[in-house]
Coordinates of C-alpha atoms in Angstrom, one line a residue:
M1 CA 0.0 0.0 0.0
K2 CA 1.5 3.4 -1.0
I3 CA 1.4 6.2 1.5
L4 CA 0.9 9.7 0.1
R5 CA 3.6 12.2 1.0
R6 CA 2.6 14.5 3.8
V7 CA 3.4 18.1 4.4
I8 CA 6.1 18.6 7.0
P9 CA 4.5 20.4 10.0
L10 CA 5.5 24.1 10.0
L11 CA 6.1 24.2 13.7
L12 CA 8.6 21.3 13.5
A13 CA 10.3 22.9 10.5
A14 CA 10.8 26.2 12.4
A15 CA 12.4 24.4 15.2
V16 CA 15.5 23.5 13.1
I17 CA 17.0 26.1 10.8
F18 CA 19.0 23.7 8.7
V19 CA 20.5 20.3 8.7
A20 CA 24.1 20.3 7.7
A21 CA 24.7 18.2 4.6
C22 CA 27.7 16.5 6.2
A23 CA 25.5 15.3 9.2
V24 CA 23.0 13.5 7.0
K25 CA 23.7 9.8 6.5
P26 CA 22.8 9.0 2.9
L27 CA 19.9 6.8 2.0
V28 CA 21.6 3.8 0.5
G29 CA 19.6 1.2 -1.4
K30 CA 19.8 -2.4 -0.3
K31 CA 18.1 -5.8 -0.4
L32 CA 15.6 -6.0 2.5
N33 CA 14.7 -9.0 4.6
D34 CA 13.0 -11.8 2.8
G35 CA 9.3 -12.4 3.6
K36 CA 6.6 -14.9 3.1
V37 CA 3.0 -14.4 2.1
G38 CA 0.7 -14.7 5.2
T39 CA 3.6 -14.2 7.7
E40 CA 4.2 -11.0 9.6
Y41 CA 7.0 -8.9 8.1
S42 CA 9.2 -6.2 9.6
D43 CA 12.3 -4.3 8.3
S44 CA 13.4 -0.7 8.0
I45 CA 15.1 1.7 5.5
A46 CA 15.9 4.4 8.1
T47 CA 19.4 5.7 8.2
G48 CA 19.5 6.8 11.8
T49 CA 19.7 10.5 11.0
K50 CA 17.3 12.5 13.2
N51 CA 14.3 14.5 11.9
M52 CA 13.9 12.5 8.7
Y53 CA 10.7 11.5 7.1
Y54 CA 10.3 8.5 4.7
D55 CA 7.9 7.9 1.9
L56 CA 7.6 6.0 -1.4
D57 CA 8.4 7.7 -4.7
Y58 CA 5.3 8.7 -6.5
D59 CA 5.3 5.7 -8.9
S60 CA 6.6 3.0 -6.5
E61 CA 4.6 0.4 -4.6
L62 CA 5.3 -2.1 -2.0
P63 CA 3.9 -5.7 -2.2
K64 CA 0.2 -5.7 -1.2
G65 CA -0.2 -5.9 2.5
L66 CA 3.0 -4.0 3.4
I67 CA 3.2 -0.4 4.5
L68 CA 6.2 2.1 4.7
Y69 CA 5.8 4.2 7.8
D70 CA 7.0 7.8 8.3
D71 CA 9.9 6.5 10.5
G72 CA 11.2 4.2 7.7
S73 CA 9.9 1.0 9.1
I74 CA 8.1 -1.5 6.7
K75 CA 5.6 -3.7 8.4
G76 CA 2.5 -5.8 7.6
V77 CA 1.5 -9.2 6.3
P78 CA 2.4 -9.7 2.6
E79 CA -0.3 -10.9 0.3
Q80 CA 1.8 -11.1 -2.9
A81 CA 4.7 -13.3 -3.8
G82 CA 7.6 -12.4 -6.0
E83 CA 10.7 -10.2 -6.4
F84 CA 9.9 -6.5 -5.8
T85 CA 11.8 -3.3 -6.4
F86 CA 10.7 0.1 -5.2
K87 CA 12.2 3.6 -4.9
A88 CA 12.0 5.4 -1.5
V89 CA 12.7 9.0 -0.5
M90 CA 14.1 10.4 2.7
I91 CA 13.2 14.1 3.4
D92 CA 14.8 16.4 5.9
L93 CA 13.2 19.5 7.6
N94 CA 14.5 21.7 4.8
D95 CA 12.6 19.6 2.2
N96 CA 15.8 18.1 0.8
E97 CA 15.1 14.8 -0.8
Y98 CA 17.4 11.7 -0.9
Y99 CA 16.4 8.8 -3.1
A100 CA 17.4 5.1 -3.2
D101 CA 16.2 1.8 -4.7
F102 CA 15.4 -1.2 -2.6
T103 CA 14.5 -4.8 -3.3
M104 CA 12.8 -7.5 -1.4
S105 CA 11.8 -11.1 -2.0
I106 CA 8.4 -12.5 -0.9
A107 CA 8.0 -16.2 -1.0
K108 CA 4.7 -17.9 -1.6
G109 CA 2.5 -18.8 1.3
S110 CA 1.5 -22.3 2.2
L111 CA -1.9 -23.9 2.2
N112 CA -2.8 -27.2 3.9
Y113 CA -6.0 -29.0 2.8
T114 CA -7.1 -32.4 4.0
A115 CA -10.4 -34.0 3.1
V116 CA -12.9 -34.7 5.8
E117 CA -15.4 -37.6 5.8
L118 CA -18.7 -36.6 4.3
K119 CA -22.0 -37.8 5.6
D120 CA -24.3 -39.8 3.2
G121 CA -27.0 -38.0 1.3
K122 CA -30.4 -39.1 0.0
T123 CA -32.1 -38.3 -3.3
G124 CA -34.8 -35.7 -2.9
E125 CA -33.6 -34.5 0.5
P126 CA -31.6 -31.4 1.1
Y127 CA -27.9 -31.9 1.7
I128 CA -25.3 -29.5 3.1
A129 CA -21.7 -30.0 4.2
D130 CA -18.8 -27.6 5.0
I131 CA -15.6 -28.5 3.2
A132 CA -13.9 -25.2 3.9
T133 CA -11.2 -26.8 6.0
A134 CA -8.0 -25.6 4.3
T135 CA -5.7 -23.6 6.6
G136 CA -2.6 -21.4 6.3
M137 CA -4.2 -18.2 4.9
P138 CA -7.2 -16.0 5.3
N139 CA -9.7 -15.5 2.4
I140 CA -9.4 -19.0 1.0
T141 CA -11.7 -19.9 -1.9
Y142 CA -12.9 -23.2 -3.1
A143 CA -13.7 -24.6 -6.6
V144 CA -14.4 -28.0 -8.2
K145 CA -11.2 -29.1 -10.1
E146 CA -11.6 -29.0 -13.8
G147 CA -12.6 -32.4 -15.1
S148 CA -14.1 -33.4 -11.7
T149 CA -17.9 -33.7 -11.1
L150 CA -20.1 -33.2 -8.0
P151 CA -23.0 -35.5 -7.3
A152 CA -26.0 -34.6 -9.5
G153 CA -28.0 -31.8 -7.7
L154 CA -25.2 -30.5 -5.5
N155 CA -23.3 -27.2 -5.9
L156 CA -20.2 -25.8 -4.3
S157 CA -20.0 -22.1 -3.1
P158 CA -16.7 -20.2 -3.2
S159 CA -16.8 -20.2 0.6
G160 CA -16.7 -24.0 0.7
E161 CA -20.3 -24.9 1.3
L162 CA -21.4 -28.1 -0.5
S163 CA -25.2 -28.0 -0.8
G164 CA -28.3 -28.9 -2.8
I165 CA -30.8 -31.7 -3.3
P166 CA -29.2 -34.8 -4.7
S167 CA -31.1 -36.1 -7.7
Q168 CA -29.3 -39.4 -8.5
A169 CA -28.4 -42.3 -6.2
A170 CA -24.8 -43.6 -6.3
D171 CA -22.9 -45.9 -4.1
S172 CA -19.8 -43.7 -4.4
V173 CA -19.1 -40.3 -6.0
T174 CA -15.5 -39.1 -5.9
F175 CA -14.6 -35.5 -6.7
T176 CA -11.7 -33.1 -6.1
I177 CA -11.8 -29.6 -4.7
V178 CA -9.2 -27.0 -5.2
A179 CA -8.4 -24.5 -2.4
S180 CA -6.8 -21.2 -3.5
A181 CA -5.6 -18.0 -1.8
E182 CA -3.7 -15.0 -3.2
G183 CA 0.1 -15.5 -3.1
C184 CA -0.1 -19.3 -2.6
D185 CA 0.0 -22.3 -4.8
P186 CA -3.5 -24.0 -4.9
V187 CA -3.9 -27.3 -3.0
E188 CA -6.4 -30.1 -3.6
A189 CA -8.4 -32.5 -1.5
T190 CA -10.4 -35.5 -2.8
Y191 CA -13.8 -36.4 -1.3
T192 CA -16.1 -39.4 -1.6
V193 CA -19.8 -39.3 -0.8
K194 CA -22.6 -41.9 -1.0
I195 CA -26.0 -40.8 -2.2
E196 CA -28.8 -43.2 -1.2
Q197 CA -32.2 -43.5 -2.8
G198 CA -34.6 -41.3 -0.8
E199 CA -38.2 -41.9 -0.2
Q200 CA -40.3 -41.1 -3.2
K201 CA -42.7 -38.3 -2.3
E202 CA -46.1 -37.9 -4.0
E203 CA -46.3 -34.8 -6.1
D204 CA -49.7 -35.2 -7.7
L205 CA -52.1 -34.7 -4.8
G206 CA -53.0 -31.2 -5.8
K207 CA -52.3 -29.9 -2.3
I208 CA -49.4 -29.6 0.2
V209 CA -49.2 -32.2 3.0
F210 CA -47.1 -31.1 5.9
E211 CA -47.3 -32.4 9.5
D212 CA -45.7 -31.5 12.8
F213 CA -42.4 -33.2 13.7
A214 CA -39.5 -33.3 16.1
L215 CA -35.9 -32.8 15.0
P216 CA -33.1 -35.0 16.4
D217 CA -31.3 -33.5 19.4
G218 CA -28.2 -31.5 18.8
L219 CA -25.0 -31.0 20.9
V220 CA -23.2 -27.8 21.5
G221 CA -19.9 -27.9 19.5
D222 CA -21.0 -30.7 17.1
E223 CA -22.0 -30.1 13.5
Y224 CA -25.7 -30.3 12.9
S225 CA -27.7 -30.7 9.8
Q226 CA -31.4 -31.7 9.6
N227 CA -34.1 -31.6 6.9
I228 CA -37.2 -29.4 7.6
G229 CA -38.4 -29.7 4.1
R230 CA -40.7 -32.7 4.7
A231 CA -43.8 -31.5 2.9
Y232 CA -45.1 -33.3 -0.2
G233 CA -48.1 -33.4 -2.5
V234 CA -47.0 -30.9 -5.1
P235 CA -43.6 -30.1 -6.8
N236 CA -41.4 -27.1 -6.1
I237 CA -42.2 -26.6 -2.4
T238 CA -40.4 -23.8 -0.6
Y239 CA -40.1 -23.1 3.1
K240 CA -40.0 -20.3 5.6
V241 CA -39.1 -20.6 9.3
R242 CA -40.9 -18.4 11.8
F243 CA -40.3 -17.9 15.5
T244 CA -42.4 -16.2 18.1
A245 CA -41.6 -13.7 20.9
G246 CA -38.1 -12.8 19.6
A247 CA -36.9 -16.4 19.9
G248 CA -34.7 -18.0 17.3
L249 CA -32.4 -20.9 16.7
P250 CA -29.5 -21.4 19.1
A251 CA -26.4 -19.4 18.2
G252 CA -24.4 -21.2 15.5
L253 CA -27.5 -22.7 13.7
K254 CA -29.2 -21.2 10.7
A255 CA -32.2 -22.1 8.5
N256 CA -31.8 -22.4 4.8
N257 CA -35.2 -21.7 3.4
D258 CA -34.3 -22.5 -0.2
L259 CA -33.0 -26.0 0.7
G260 CA -35.4 -26.6 3.6
I261 CA -32.6 -27.4 6.1
I262 CA -31.3 -26.3 9.5
S263 CA -27.6 -26.6 9.8
G264 CA -24.4 -25.3 11.5
T265 CA -22.5 -25.9 14.7
P266 CA -24.5 -24.8 17.8
T267 CA -22.5 -22.7 20.3
D268 CA -25.4 -22.5 22.7
S269 CA -27.9 -24.9 24.1
T270 CA -31.7 -24.4 24.0
D271 CA -33.8 -23.3 27.0
S272 CA -35.3 -26.8 27.2
Q273 CA -37.2 -27.7 24.0
I274 CA -37.9 -24.9 21.5
R275 CA -40.8 -24.9 19.2
F276 CA -41.1 -23.0 15.9
R277 CA -43.2 -22.9 12.8
V278 CA -42.2 -23.9 9.3
I279 CA -44.4 -22.7 6.5
A280 CA -44.5 -24.7 3.2
S281 CA -45.5 -22.9 0.1
A282 CA -46.0 -23.7 -3.6
E283 CA -47.5 -21.9 -6.5
G284 CA -51.3 -22.4 -6.8
C285 CA -51.6 -24.0 -3.3
E286 CA -52.5 -22.8 0.1
D287 CA -49.7 -22.5 2.6
V288 CA -49.4 -25.2 5.2
T289 CA -47.7 -24.7 8.6
A290 CA -46.0 -27.4 10.6
Y291 CA -44.8 -27.0 14.2
V292 CA -41.2 -28.3 14.8
T293 CA -39.4 -29.0 18.0
L294 CA -35.7 -29.0 18.8
N295 CA -33.4 -29.6 21.7
V296 CA -29.8 -28.7 21.7
F297 CA -27.9 -30.0 24.8
D298 CA -24.6 -29.1 26.3
K299 CA -22.1 -31.9 26.2
Y300 CA -21.9 -34.4 29.1
V301 CA -19.3 -33.6 31.7
A302 CA -18.0 -36.2 34.2
T303 CA -17.8 -34.5 37.6
T304 CA -18.7 -34.9 41.2
K305 CA -19.6 -31.2 41.8
F306 CA -22.7 -29.8 40.2
E307 CA -23.0 -26.0 40.2
T308 CA -26.5 -24.7 40.8
E309 CA -26.1 -21.9 38.3
Y310 CA -26.0 -24.5 35.6
V311 CA -29.3 -26.2 36.3
D312 CA -32.2 -25.6 33.9
T313 CA -33.6 -22.5 35.5
V314 CA -35.4 -21.0 32.5
N315 CA -38.6 -23.0 32.5
K316 CA -38.5 -24.4 36.0
L317 CA -37.9 -21.7 38.5
S318 CA -39.2 -18.3 39.7
G319 CA -38.2 -16.6 42.9
A320 CA -39.0 -13.6 45.1
G321 CA -36.9 -10.9 46.6
Y322 CA -37.6 -7.9 48.8
S323 CA -38.1 -5.7 45.8
S324 CA -38.4 -8.0 42.8
A325 CA -39.7 -11.3 41.6
P326 CA -37.0 -12.7 39.2
S327 CA -37.3 -15.9 37.3
G328 CA -35.0 -18.2 35.3
R329 CA -31.5 -16.8 34.8
G330 CA -32.5 -13.7 36.8
M331 CA -32.2 -15.8 39.9
I332 CA -28.5 -16.4 39.4
Q333 CA -26.4 -14.0 41.4
R334 CA -22.7 -13.2 41.0
C335 CA -20.9 -14.0 44.3
P336 CA -17.1 -13.9 43.8
L337 CA -16.4 -15.7 47.0
T338 CA -18.6 -18.7 46.3
S339 CA -17.8 -21.8 44.4
N340 CA -17.4 -20.9 40.7
G341 CA -18.4 -17.3 41.5
A342 CA -22.2 -17.6 41.3
V343 CA -25.2 -18.9 43.2
L344 CA -28.9 -19.3 42.8
G345 CA -30.8 -16.8 45.0
Y346 CA -34.3 -15.4 45.6
L347 CA -35.3 -18.9 47.0
N348 CA -37.8 -17.6 49.6
K349 CA -41.0 -18.8 47.9
P350 CA -42.1 -22.3 46.9
A351 CA -39.6 -23.5 44.2
T352 CA -37.9 -26.7 43.2
V353 CA -34.3 -26.9 42.1
I354 CA -33.7 -30.0 39.9
Y355 CA -30.4 -31.8 39.0
K356 CA -30.3 -34.4 36.3
I357 CA -27.3 -36.6 37.1
T358 CA -26.0 -39.6 35.2
S359 CA -24.4 -42.6 37.0
A360 CA -22.5 -45.3 35.1
Q361 CA -24.0 -47.9 37.4
A362 CA -26.0 -48.2 40.6
T363 CA -24.1 -46.9 43.5
Q364 CA -24.3 -45.0 46.8
A365 CA -22.8 -41.5 47.3
T366 CA -22.3 -39.0 50.0
L367 CA -24.3 -35.8 49.4
T368 CA -22.9 -32.4 50.3
L369 CA -24.8 -29.1 49.8
G370 CA -23.3 -25.7 49.3
L371 CA -25.7 -23.4 51.1
G372 CA -25.6 -19.8 52.3
S373 CA -27.9 -17.0 53.5
E374 CA -28.3 -13.3 52.8
V375 CA -30.8 -12.6 55.6
G376 CA -29.4 -14.1 58.7
N377 CA -29.0 -17.6 60.3
Y378 CA -31.6 -20.3 60.1
V379 CA -32.2 -24.1 60.4
Y380 CA -33.6 -26.0 57.5
D381 CA -35.8 -29.0 58.3
S382 CA -38.1 -31.2 56.1
D383 CA -41.1 -28.9 56.7
M384 CA -39.2 -26.1 54.9
F385 CA -36.8 -27.9 52.6
E386 CA -37.5 -31.3 51.1
I387 CA -34.9 -33.5 49.3
R388 CA -36.0 -36.2 46.9
V389 CA -33.8 -38.7 45.0
N390 CA -35.6 -40.3 42.1
G391 CA -38.9 -39.3 43.6
V392 CA -38.2 -40.8 47.1
K393 CA -38.1 -38.4 50.0
F394 CA -34.6 -38.3 51.7
D395 CA -34.6 -37.8 55.5
Y396 CA -31.7 -35.5 56.2
G397 CA -32.6 -34.3 59.6
T398 CA -31.7 -30.6 59.9
I399 CA -29.3 -28.3 58.2
S400 CA -28.0 -25.1 60.0
V401 CA -27.1 -22.3 57.6
T402 CA -25.1 -19.3 58.7
Q403 CA -25.0 -15.9 56.9
V404 CA -21.4 -15.0 56.0
G405 CA -21.0 -11.6 54.4
T406 CA -23.3 -8.6 54.2
Q407 CA -23.6 -8.1 50.4
V408 CA -23.5 -10.1 47.2
S409 CA -19.8 -9.4 46.7
D410 CA -18.8 -11.0 49.9
F411 CA -21.5 -13.7 50.6
R412 CA -20.1 -17.1 51.2
C413 CA -21.7 -20.6 51.3
G414 CA -20.8 -23.4 53.6
S415 CA -20.5 -27.1 52.9
H416 CA -23.2 -29.2 54.6
T417 CA -22.8 -33.0 54.3
V418 CA -26.0 -34.9 55.0
T419 CA -26.6 -38.5 56.1
P420 CA -27.4 -41.2 55.1
K421 CA -25.8 -41.8 51.7
V422 CA -28.1 -41.3 48.7
N423 CA -28.8 -44.2 46.3
L424 CA -28.1 -43.6 42.6
K425 CA -29.4 -45.9 39.9
E426 CA -27.7 -46.6 36.6
G427 CA -28.5 -44.0 34.0
E428 CA -30.3 -40.7 34.8
N429 CA -31.1 -39.7 38.4
I430 CA -33.3 -36.8 39.4
I431 CA -32.3 -35.0 42.6
E432 CA -34.8 -32.4 43.7
F433 CA -34.6 -29.7 46.3
E434 CA -38.0 -28.3 47.1
I435 CA -38.5 -25.1 49.1
K436 CA -42.0 -25.7 50.6
A437 CA -44.7 -23.3 51.5
S438 CA -44.3 -22.5 55.2
D439 CA -44.2 -19.5 57.5
K440 CA -40.5 -20.1 58.0
A441 CA -39.4 -20.4 54.4
T442 CA -41.7 -18.2 52.3
G443 CA -42.7 -14.6 52.0
T444 CA -41.1 -11.5 50.8
F445 CA -40.2 -9.6 53.9
S446 CA -40.1 -12.1 56.8
A447 CA -38.7 -15.1 55.0
V448 CA -35.2 -16.5 55.2
G449 CA -33.4 -16.3 51.9
C450 CA -31.4 -19.3 50.8
L451 CA -28.3 -19.0 48.5
F452 CA -27.8 -22.3 46.7
D453 CA -24.3 -22.8 45.5
Y454 CA -23.7 -26.4 44.5
I455 CA -24.2 -30.1 45.4
E456 CA -21.4 -32.6 45.5
L457 CA -21.6 -36.4 45.3
T458 CA -18.5 -38.1 46.6
E459 CA -17.5 -41.7 47.4
A460 CA -19.4 -43.1 44.4
S461 CA -18.1 -46.4 43.1
C462 CA -18.4 -45.3 39.4
E463 CA -18.3 -42.3 37.1
I464 CA -21.1 -39.7 37.5
G465 CA -21.7 -36.5 35.6
W466 CA -24.3 -34.3 33.9
R467 CA -25.1 -31.9 31.1
P468 CA -24.7 -28.4 32.6
R469 CA -26.8 -25.6 31.3
L470 CA -23.8 -23.5 30.3
A471 CA -25.8 -20.9 28.6
N472 CA -27.1 -19.7 31.9
M473 CA -23.8 -17.8 32.4

């Protein structure tokens, strides 16, 4: 990039009457450091003489991506490869100019491209896959190699999205993709995909047939692609996805109305199951709406400590405070001195906190609760606070909770181990903590207020874990 010559500031020029010719180190041309496309570059043409300003000659240019700065430094990330020559000028405060020619060599950048395994497709059903997996440079583009052919009905975008509706079944279709970037030699990767024969949908009913359905569950961080274009009865059906109350798909997923597909890699889980509408349309037919459901879960984590701020609060919980009635995530409070820095609060009205915990086999475990208070000391008993394990009431006796701290920033929770041990079954276990309606435990002004930090299950004879609701935080 060429920098236009600037006018030397008058104030600075006035500060120095002249620069003696004998004190100026001449600007001498030279070969500068070699560089490489895509790699940070740094060199300088400065001579060391003070009060000098450097610029490019009017018809000279540096390789794309590099800049000559006023102080003579050349920096940037080259985007062009080759041998380059340019003329630079050094200017003193008296506007004397000193010219010299410089050369530099920029080597080509390197791309790496390895094919990934492609999922199978079906004729008549939308297909989408991301093959933009080349690395080494930004702004990489993708194209089908000359002489290579994609499966019938599929297309490749320059950004590396392979999509379409396969029209012909094949046990194996092999094709080669070329990845290119400026200043690099192109690289290739060869893919193979199977296209199965899809279900033949009727297209002569004279009307659109479209029924409600549930999509398979997704996992945060895993690629997801599912067909929502399940209507039939007439040809050339198109789709529109509609959400209510400002809701939408989890971050990372998007709907492709042209293909009738939801795809992407979710970065957030759903607030329990979400429900949205898909409208199927075709020329000459009335639109038909189907309701679709979807769950995206956080990945399973093996652990013995289960933080309460990661339970599913959104559709299960509402609370009460002295001046508010928060619900869902609003009940989570930042408490820096507690485990993991957050707790569930506002638990001074009837509410049930639910943990869904997976055990590799049937086992017993010691249960410890992380509990605190923001309104004084109190003693929990079964009339105020009931514990249930897989629907069975757990007799824990009493739990004494002491307030430590006077404000959210310094509240702390204590560990309260209860007896006897809890019985966990193989598979999913539901542990519930119910704050019951009572004079002691509920009410806005007179009630005790529990801070619920975590539960811990130790001494189990097998692995236990859960799917934390990470989006809460």
